[in-house]
Coordinates of C-alpha atoms and ligand atoms in Angstrom, one line a residue:
M1 CA -49.8 -164.8 113.2
G2 CA -50.5 -167.9 115.3
L3 CA -46.9 -169.2 114.8
V4 CA -45.3 -165.9 115.8
T5 CA -47.6 -165.6 118.7
G6 CA -46.9 -169.2 119.8
A7 CA -43.1 -168.9 119.5
C8 CA -42.9 -165.5 121.3
L9 CA -45.2 -166.9 124.2
A10 CA -42.9 -170.0 124.5
H11 CA -39.8 -167.7 124.6
V12 CA -41.3 -165.6 127.6
G13 CA -41.6 -169.0 129.4
H14 CA -44.9 -170.7 128.5
R15 CA -45.4 -174.3 127.3
V16 CA -47.0 -173.8 123.9
T17 CA -48.5 -176.3 121.4
C18 CA -49.4 -174.9 117.8
V19 CA -52.2 -177.0 116.3
D20 CA -52.7 -177.1 112.5
K21 CA -54.9 -179.5 110.5
D22 CA -52.2 -179.7 107.8
E23 CA -50.1 -182.7 108.8
G24 CA -47.4 -181.6 106.2
R25 CA -47.1 -178.3 107.8
V26 CA -46.8 -179.6 111.3
A27 CA -44.1 -182.1 110.2
E28 CA -42.1 -179.2 108.4
L29 CA -42.4 -176.9 111.5
T30 CA -41.3 -179.7 113.7
E31 CA -38.2 -179.9 111.5
G32 CA -37.6 -176.2 111.8
R33 CA -38.8 -175.3 108.3
M34 CA -41.0 -172.2 108.1
P35 CA -44.0 -171.7 105.8
I36 CA -43.5 -168.1 105.4
Y37 CA -40.6 -165.6 105.2
E38 CA -40.5 -163.6 108.4
P39 CA -37.2 -162.1 109.8
G40 CA -36.1 -163.8 113.2
L41 CA -38.9 -166.3 113.2
E42 CA -36.9 -169.5 112.2
E43 CA -34.3 -168.9 114.7
L44 CA -36.9 -168.4 117.4
V45 CA -39.0 -171.3 116.5
V46 CA -36.0 -173.8 116.3
G47 CA -34.7 -172.4 119.6
E48 CA -37.9 -172.9 121.4
V49 CA -38.5 -176.3 120.0
G50 CA -35.0 -177.2 121.2
Q51 CA -35.8 -175.9 124.7
G52 CA -38.9 -178.1 124.8
R53 CA -41.3 -175.1 125.2
L54 CA -42.8 -175.1 121.7
S55 CA -44.2 -178.2 119.9
F56 CA -46.6 -178.7 116.9
S57 CA -49.4 -181.1 116.7
T58 CA -52.7 -181.8 114.6
D59 CA -54.4 -183.1 117.8
L60 CA -56.8 -180.2 118.8
A61 CA -58.7 -182.2 121.4
G62 CA -55.6 -183.6 123.2
T63 CA -54.1 -180.0 123.1
V64 CA -57.2 -178.5 124.6
H65 CA -57.3 -180.9 127.5
E66 CA -53.8 -179.8 128.6
A67 CA -54.3 -176.2 128.0
D68 CA -55.3 -173.2 130.1
V69 CA -55.6 -170.9 127.2
V70 CA -56.4 -171.6 123.7
F71 CA -55.8 -169.0 121.0
I72 CA -58.0 -169.0 117.7
A73 CA -55.6 -167.7 115.2
V74 CA -57.1 -168.9 111.9
D75 CA -57.7 -166.8 108.9
T76 CA -60.9 -164.9 108.2
P77 CA -60.8 -164.2 104.5
Q78 CA -62.9 -161.7 102.9
G79 CA -66.2 -162.8 101.4
D80 CA -67.7 -161.5 98.3
D81 CA -69.6 -158.8 100.1
G82 CA -66.6 -157.6 102.0
S83 CA -67.6 -159.2 105.2
A84 CA -65.2 -161.5 107.1
D85 CA -65.7 -165.4 106.5
L86 CA -66.0 -166.9 109.9
S87 CA -66.2 -170.5 108.8
S88 CA -62.6 -171.5 110.1
V89 CA -63.1 -169.7 113.3
G90 CA -66.5 -171.4 113.7
A91 CA -65.1 -174.8 113.0
V92 CA -62.3 -174.5 115.5
A93 CA -64.8 -173.2 118.1
R94 CA -67.0 -176.2 117.6
M95 CA -64.1 -178.6 117.9
V96 CA -63.0 -176.8 121.2
G97 CA -66.6 -177.3 122.5
G98 CA -66.4 -180.9 121.5
A99 CA -63.2 -181.5 123.3
L100 CA -64.5 -179.7 126.4
A101 CA -67.4 -182.1 126.5
Q102 CA -65.1 -185.2 126.6
P103 CA -64.6 -187.0 129.9
E104 CA -60.9 -185.9 130.0
A105 CA -62.0 -182.3 130.3
R106 CA -63.6 -183.1 133.7
R107 CA -60.1 -183.0 135.2
R108 CA -59.9 -179.3 134.4
Q109 CA -59.2 -177.2 137.4
R110 CA -59.9 -173.7 135.8
P111 CA -62.2 -172.5 133.0
L112 CA -60.5 -172.8 129.6
V113 CA -59.8 -169.2 128.2
V114 CA -60.7 -169.3 124.5
V115 CA -59.0 -166.3 122.9
N116 CA -59.9 -164.9 119.5
K117 CA -56.9 -163.5 118.0
S118 CA -58.3 -163.7 114.4
T119 CA -59.8 -160.5 113.3
V120 CA -63.5 -161.0 113.6
P121 CA -66.6 -158.8 113.3
V122 CA -68.0 -157.1 116.3
G123 CA -70.1 -159.5 118.2
S124 CA -68.1 -162.7 117.3
G125 CA -67.2 -163.3 120.8
D126 CA -70.9 -164.3 121.2
F127 CA -70.8 -166.4 118.1
V128 CA -67.7 -168.3 119.3
S129 CA -69.6 -169.0 122.6
M130 CA -72.5 -170.3 120.7
L131 CA -70.3 -172.7 118.6
I132 CA -68.5 -173.8 121.6
E133 CA -71.9 -174.8 123.2
E134 CA -73.0 -176.3 119.9
G135 CA -69.9 -178.4 119.6
A136 CA -70.2 -179.6 123.2
A137 CA -73.8 -180.4 122.8
E138 CA -73.1 -182.5 119.7
A139 CA -70.2 -184.4 121.3
G140 CA -72.3 -184.9 124.4
G141 CA -75.2 -186.0 122.4
A142 CA -77.6 -183.4 123.9
H143 CA -78.1 -179.7 123.2
S144 CA -77.6 -177.3 126.1
S145 CA -79.1 -173.8 126.1
T146 CA -77.4 -172.9 129.4
P147 CA -74.0 -171.2 128.7
G148 CA -71.3 -173.2 130.3
N149 CA -73.4 -176.2 131.1
N150 CA -73.9 -179.2 128.9
N151 CA -76.3 -181.7 130.3
G152 CA -74.5 -182.5 133.5
A153 CA -71.0 -182.5 131.8
T154 CA -69.6 -179.0 132.7
V155 CA -68.3 -177.2 129.7
D156 CA -66.2 -174.6 131.6
Y157 CA -64.7 -171.9 129.5
R158 CA -64.5 -168.1 128.9
V159 CA -64.3 -166.2 125.6
A160 CA -61.9 -163.4 125.3
S161 CA -60.7 -161.1 122.4
N162 CA -57.1 -160.3 122.0
P163 CA -56.6 -158.4 118.7
E164 CA -53.3 -158.6 117.0
F165 CA -51.5 -155.6 115.9
L166 CA -48.1 -157.1 114.6
R167 CA -46.9 -156.0 111.3
E168 CA -45.4 -158.4 108.7
G169 CA -41.8 -158.2 108.2
S170 CA -41.3 -157.1 111.9
A171 CA -43.9 -159.5 113.5
V172 CA -41.4 -161.1 116.0
Y173 CA -40.2 -157.5 117.2
D174 CA -43.9 -156.3 117.5
S175 CA -44.9 -159.3 119.5
F176 CA -42.2 -158.8 122.1
F177 CA -42.3 -155.1 122.2
P178 CA -45.9 -154.1 121.3
D179 CA -47.3 -150.6 121.8
R180 CA -50.1 -152.1 123.8
I181 CA -51.8 -155.3 124.5
V182 CA -55.7 -155.2 124.1
L183 CA -57.9 -157.6 125.9
G184 CA -61.6 -157.9 125.9
A185 CA -63.6 -160.2 128.2
D186 CA -66.9 -160.1 130.1
E187 CA -65.4 -162.0 133.1
R188 CA -62.8 -160.9 135.6
D189 CA -61.1 -164.3 135.8
A190 CA -60.6 -164.4 132.0
L191 CA -58.9 -161.0 132.2
D192 CA -56.6 -162.2 135.2
T193 CA -55.5 -165.3 133.3
M194 CA -54.6 -163.3 130.3
R195 CA -52.9 -160.7 132.4
A196 CA -50.7 -163.3 134.1
L197 CA -49.9 -165.0 130.5
Y198 CA -48.7 -161.6 129.2
E199 CA -47.0 -160.5 132.4
P200 CA -43.4 -161.2 131.1
I201 CA -44.2 -158.9 128.1
I202 CA -46.2 -156.3 129.9
E203 CA -43.4 -156.0 132.5
Q204 CA -40.6 -156.6 130.0
T205 CA -38.9 -159.2 132.1
F206 CA -38.3 -161.9 129.4
P207 CA -34.7 -162.5 128.1
T208 CA -33.7 -160.4 125.1
R209 CA -30.5 -159.6 123.3
R210 CA -31.7 -156.1 122.5
D211 CA -29.8 -153.6 124.5
P212 CA -31.4 -151.3 125.5
R213 CA -34.7 -152.7 125.7
P214 CA -37.1 -150.7 123.4
K215 CA -39.9 -150.6 125.9
A216 CA -40.0 -150.1 129.6
A217 CA -43.4 -151.6 130.1
V218 CA -46.5 -152.3 128.0
P219 CA -49.8 -150.8 128.4
F220 CA -52.5 -153.5 129.1
V221 CA -55.9 -152.2 127.8
T222 CA -58.8 -154.2 129.3
T223 CA -62.3 -153.7 128.0
D224 CA -65.6 -155.6 127.0
L225 CA -65.5 -158.1 124.1
A226 CA -67.2 -155.9 121.6
S227 CA -64.9 -152.9 122.1
A228 CA -61.7 -155.0 121.9
E229 CA -63.0 -156.4 118.5
M230 CA -63.7 -152.7 117.4
I231 CA -60.3 -151.4 118.4
K232 CA -58.7 -153.7 115.8
Y233 CA -60.9 -152.5 113.0
A234 CA -60.7 -148.9 114.1
A235 CA -56.9 -149.0 114.3
N236 CA -56.3 -150.5 111.0
S237 CA -59.0 -148.4 109.2
F238 CA -57.5 -145.3 110.8
L239 CA -54.0 -146.2 109.5
A240 CA -55.3 -146.9 106.0
T241 CA -57.1 -143.6 106.1
K242 CA -53.9 -141.9 107.2
I243 CA -52.2 -143.3 104.2
S244 CA -54.9 -142.3 101.8
F245 CA -55.0 -138.9 103.3
I246 CA -51.4 -138.3 102.5
N247 CA -51.9 -139.8 99.0
E248 CA -54.7 -137.2 98.5
I249 CA -52.3 -134.5 99.6
A250 CA -49.6 -136.0 97.3
T251 CA -51.9 -135.6 94.2
I252 CA -52.7 -132.0 95.1
C253 CA -48.9 -131.4 95.7
E254 CA -48.3 -132.6 92.2
L255 CA -50.9 -130.1 90.8
V256 CA -49.6 -127.1 92.7
G257 CA -45.8 -128.0 92.5
A258 CA -45.2 -128.9 96.1
D259 CA -43.3 -131.8 97.5
V260 CA -45.3 -134.2 99.6
G261 CA -42.2 -135.4 101.4
S262 CA -41.6 -132.0 103.0
V263 CA -45.3 -131.6 103.5
A264 CA -45.5 -135.0 105.5
H265 CA -42.4 -134.0 107.5
G266 CA -43.8 -130.7 108.4
M267 CA -47.1 -132.2 109.3
G268 CA -45.8 -135.1 111.2
L269 CA -43.8 -133.1 113.7
D270 CA -47.1 -132.1 115.2
E271 CA -47.5 -134.6 117.9
R272 CA -51.2 -134.9 117.4
I273 CA -50.6 -136.1 113.8
G274 CA -47.2 -138.1 114.1
S275 CA -44.8 -138.8 111.4
R276 CA -45.6 -142.5 110.8
F277 CA -47.8 -143.7 108.0
L278 CA -47.4 -140.6 106.1
S279 CA -45.4 -142.1 103.1
A280 CA -47.2 -141.3 99.9
G281 CA -47.1 -143.6 96.9
I282 CA -49.0 -146.4 95.3
G283 CA -51.0 -147.1 98.6
W284 CA -51.7 -149.8 101.0
G285 CA -52.2 -153.6 100.4
G286 CA -51.4 -156.8 102.4
S287 CA -53.5 -159.3 104.3
C288 CA -55.0 -156.8 106.8
F289 CA -55.7 -153.2 105.7
P290 CA -57.9 -154.1 102.6
K291 CA -59.8 -156.8 104.4
D292 CA -60.3 -155.0 107.7
V293 CA -61.4 -151.7 106.1
A294 CA -63.9 -153.9 103.8
A295 CA -65.1 -155.7 106.8
L296 CA -65.8 -152.5 108.8
R297 CA -67.6 -151.0 105.8
S298 CA -69.7 -154.2 105.6
I299 CA -70.4 -154.1 109.4
A300 CA -71.6 -150.4 109.1
R301 CA -73.8 -151.3 106.1
E302 CA -75.4 -154.1 108.1
Y303 CA -76.7 -151.4 110.4
D304 CA -77.7 -149.2 107.4
H305 CA -75.0 -146.8 108.1
E306 CA -73.0 -145.4 105.0
P307 CA -69.3 -145.2 106.0
L308 CA -68.5 -142.2 103.8
L309 CA -65.0 -141.7 105.1
L310 CA -64.1 -145.3 104.8
D311 CA -65.5 -145.4 101.3
A312 CA -63.4 -142.5 100.4
T313 CA -60.2 -144.2 101.9
V314 CA -60.7 -147.1 99.6
S315 CA -61.5 -145.0 96.6
V316 CA -58.3 -143.0 97.1
N317 CA -56.3 -146.2 97.3
E318 CA -57.7 -147.5 94.1
R319 CA -56.9 -144.3 92.4
Q320 CA -53.1 -144.5 93.5
R321 CA -52.8 -147.8 91.6
K322 CA -54.3 -146.4 88.5
G323 CA -52.0 -143.4 89.0
V324 CA -49.1 -145.8 88.0
V325 CA -50.7 -146.6 84.8
A326 CA -51.7 -143.1 84.1
K327 CA -48.0 -141.9 84.7
L328 CA -46.7 -144.5 82.4
Q329 CA -49.2 -143.7 79.7
R330 CA -48.4 -140.0 79.9
E331 CA -44.7 -140.6 79.3
L332 CA -44.8 -143.7 77.0
H333 CA -48.0 -142.7 75.2
T334 CA -49.0 -146.1 74.2
L335 CA -48.3 -149.1 76.4
K336 CA -48.6 -151.6 73.6
G337 CA -45.4 -153.4 72.9
K338 CA -43.7 -151.7 75.8
R339 CA -41.6 -153.7 78.3
I340 CA -42.1 -152.6 81.9
A341 CA -40.1 -153.8 84.9
L342 CA -41.7 -153.9 88.3
L343 CA -39.2 -153.6 91.2
G344 CA -40.8 -155.3 94.1
L345 CA -43.7 -157.6 94.0
A346 CA -44.5 -158.3 97.7
F347 CA -47.0 -155.8 99.2
K348 CA -44.3 -154.3 101.3
P349 CA -40.6 -155.1 102.1
N350 CA -39.3 -157.8 104.4
T351 CA -42.0 -160.2 103.6
D352 CA -42.8 -162.6 100.7
D353 CA -46.6 -162.0 101.0
L354 CA -48.3 -161.3 97.9
R355 CA -51.8 -160.9 99.3
E356 CA -53.5 -157.7 97.9
A357 CA -50.1 -156.6 96.6
P358 CA -50.4 -153.6 94.2
S359 CA -47.8 -155.3 91.9
L360 CA -50.3 -157.8 90.7
K361 CA -53.1 -155.3 90.1
I362 CA -50.6 -153.2 88.2
A363 CA -49.3 -156.0 86.2
C364 CA -52.8 -157.0 85.1
E365 CA -53.8 -153.4 84.1
L366 CA -50.5 -153.1 82.0
Y367 CA -50.9 -156.5 80.4
Q368 CA -54.5 -155.6 79.3
R369 CA -53.2 -152.5 77.7
G370 CA -50.7 -154.6 75.6
A371 CA -47.4 -154.1 77.6
R372 CA -45.1 -156.9 78.6
V373 CA -44.4 -157.0 82.3
V374 CA -41.4 -158.5 84.1
G375 CA -41.1 -158.3 87.8
Y376 CA -38.3 -158.8 90.3
D377 CA -38.5 -159.2 94.1
P378 CA -35.6 -160.1 96.6
V379 CA -37.8 -162.8 98.3
A380 CA -41.3 -163.0 96.7
G381 CA -40.2 -164.0 93.1
K382 CA -40.8 -167.7 93.6
K383 CA -44.2 -167.2 95.1
A384 CA -45.2 -164.9 92.2
L385 CA -44.3 -167.5 89.5
G386 CA -47.4 -168.8 87.8
L387 CA -49.7 -166.8 90.3
L388 CA -51.3 -164.8 87.6
S389 CA -52.9 -166.2 84.3
P390 CA -52.1 -166.3 81.6
P391 CA -48.6 -167.2 82.7
D392 CA -47.0 -164.5 80.5
L393 CA -48.9 -161.9 82.2
L394 CA -46.1 -161.5 84.7
K395 CA -42.6 -162.9 83.9
V396 CA -40.4 -163.1 86.9
A397 CA -36.7 -162.3 87.0
F398 CA -34.3 -163.2 89.8
D399 CA -32.1 -160.5 89.2
P400 CA -33.0 -156.7 89.1
Y401 CA -30.8 -155.9 86.2
E402 CA -32.2 -158.8 84.3
A403 CA -35.6 -157.3 84.8
L404 CA -34.5 -154.0 83.7
E405 CA -32.8 -155.2 80.6
G406 CA -34.5 -153.7 77.5
A407 CA -37.4 -152.2 79.6
H408 CA -38.9 -148.8 78.4
A409 CA -40.0 -148.1 82.0
A410 CA -39.4 -149.4 85.6
V411 CA -41.9 -149.0 88.4
V412 CA -40.6 -149.1 92.1
V413 CA -43.5 -151.0 93.6
T414 CA -42.1 -152.2 96.9
E415 CA -39.6 -150.2 98.8
W416 CA -36.9 -152.9 99.4
E417 CA -33.6 -151.3 100.7
E418 CA -31.9 -153.2 97.9
F419 CA -33.4 -150.8 95.3
R420 CA -31.7 -147.7 97.0
G421 CA -28.3 -149.2 96.1
L422 CA -29.0 -149.9 92.5
D423 CA -26.3 -148.9 90.0
L424 CA -28.3 -146.2 88.3
G425 CA -25.6 -145.9 85.5
R426 CA -26.0 -149.6 84.7
V427 CA -29.8 -149.4 84.9
A428 CA -29.7 -146.5 82.3
S429 CA -27.5 -148.3 79.9
S430 CA -29.6 -151.4 80.0
M431 CA -33.0 -149.8 79.5
K432 CA -34.6 -148.4 76.4
D433 CA -35.9 -145.0 75.7
P434 CA -37.5 -143.1 77.4
R435 CA -35.7 -144.9 80.3
L436 CA -38.6 -143.9 82.6
V437 CA -38.6 -144.7 86.3
V438 CA -42.0 -144.4 88.2
D439 CA -41.1 -144.4 91.7
G440 CA -44.2 -145.8 93.4
R441 CA -42.8 -145.3 97.0
N442 CA -40.7 -142.2 96.5
L443 CA -37.7 -144.2 97.5
L444 CA -35.1 -142.9 95.1
N445 CA -33.3 -139.5 95.0
P446 CA -34.9 -137.8 91.8
S447 CA -31.7 -135.8 91.2
D448 CA -29.5 -139.1 91.3
V449 CA -32.0 -140.8 88.9
G450 CA -32.0 -137.7 86.6
A451 CA -28.2 -137.5 86.5
A452 CA -27.9 -141.1 85.5
G453 CA -29.8 -140.3 82.3
L454 CA -33.0 -141.7 83.5
R455 CA -36.5 -139.9 83.5
Y456 CA -37.9 -139.9 86.9
R457 CA -41.6 -139.5 88.1
G458 CA -42.5 -140.0 91.7
F459 CA -45.8 -139.4 93.6
G460 CA -46.6 -135.9 94.9
R461 CA -42.9 -134.6 94.3
G462 CA -43.7 -131.3 92.5
Ligands
UDX1 C1 -51.0 -154.0 109.4 C2 -51.0 -153.2 110.7 O1 -49.9 -152.2 110.7 C3 -50.8 -154.0 111.9 O2 -51.0 -153.3 113.0 C4 -51.9 -155.2 111.8 O3 -51.9 -156.0 112.8 C5 -51.9 -155.8 110.4 O4 -51.9 -154.9 109.3 P1 -49.1 -155.0 107.7 O5 -50.2 -155.3 106.9 O6 -48.1 -156.0 108.1 O7 -49.6 -154.5 109.2 O8 -48.3 -153.8 107.1 P2 -48.0 -152.2 107.3 O9 -46.7 -152.0 107.7 O10 -49.1 -151.6 108.3 O11 -48.3 -151.7 106.0 C6 -49.7 -151.9 105.2 C7 -49.6 -151.2 103.7 O12 -49.5 -149.9 103.9 C8 -48.4 -151.7 103.0 O13 -48.8 -151.9 101.7 C9 -47.5 -150.5 102.9 O14 -46.8 -150.4 101.7 C10 -48.5 -149.4 103.0 N1 -48.1 -148.1 103.7 C11 -47.6 -148.0 105.0 C12 -48.0 -146.9 102.8 O15 -48.4 -146.9 101.7 N2 -47.6 -145.8 103.4 C13 -47.2 -145.7 104.8 O16 -46.8 -144.6 105.1 C14 -47.1 -146.8 105.5

């Protein structure tokens, strides 16, 4: 997320330095090698490095001295109790404070704007300020309780929150053409600095090859720190709830013999509902929804509030994963000794991200029931190798037909475009009876699958 943001801000005309503590990663990025698979990113990074607008460094203090704005874009992994782990955010904030207390920082003309882009619990703006102060006090050798002041050495900064809404797989596009930019800060000058920074994106004046431009202008939402932090949790939890809602409807559709695709289409045309995020199937995963919903539930509980709707959102999602196993059991009876192919391992298409990927959970459940699982993914195969233990829990194939060879059943776990074009006749002849296809994303056409001699089971499709 930091890399995408940095590269995009460089492209719109700013001078950007991306700092990472991992020297190897900094060296790789400088040479144009990407640590993740993200469409369009490599070309963008290499281009901006070539233009001299983007560079990589391990020197946080040196970068802070030069910067007008510092984005904190480190990860906030989920702790055991569901809450977000802020140790990386805290460590960076402390180092920024330390840098601001150094003599070089006295040359600063304007306050440094420290922007939280990591998803952090409501109230983290204050936490970041506190750690900047502490870091400055430690570096200056004395503690200061007055915000912005460190024993004579002025620690001049502002904290802002700028939640990130980009989606993996289309992160570059989302950064250039966002639905909105949200900025939370308690001081006017911080909002002004950030407005100026985002001006080329807000006004859509930066160079692009997209013709026509997808957006005319981008709404810039300014609010207080706590509300900005809350917007991110509310947006992701709403989307996760929307998916769980349609999955609940899908289950009822199956019982009454209705088709969830038609239901979602008919519902989605109501502008108040909207058609997006109404695809039923095995549910949501990834690096954001599971973590953010868990964090919001944990925040609510801190205040003794039971978040009933969010609890249900998670329960429905867990039930969808189990639904795959139930469908397989219903058709195969016993899973012992059965070979099952997973088509797609990444949590969604166009990424190699396996965080909270349904494929991993499903592979574990199937293995525990005595099945042999082999997975194929167009890009995430290598990352999946040896990820689960024991190593034979999930075998990885590098060709879809190889994964399907001799399989009693196949599960479409990720809706990669590639799977739409599978030669179903070839699939049927290489699989073993009952030649079952559980379509976890309602991707395939049931009649085409049936006509090829395969047995089809989707989610909520009558
Ligand atoms: C999400 C948010 O969309 C983004 O705004 C935020 O910044 C980060 O989290 P991302 O995790 O990249 O982005 O993926 P997204 O496209 O939102 O999908 C999340 C999960 O929901 C995936 O597992 C996807 O398969 C699932 N999904 C999505 C459905 O099951 N049905 C749908 O209709 C849409």
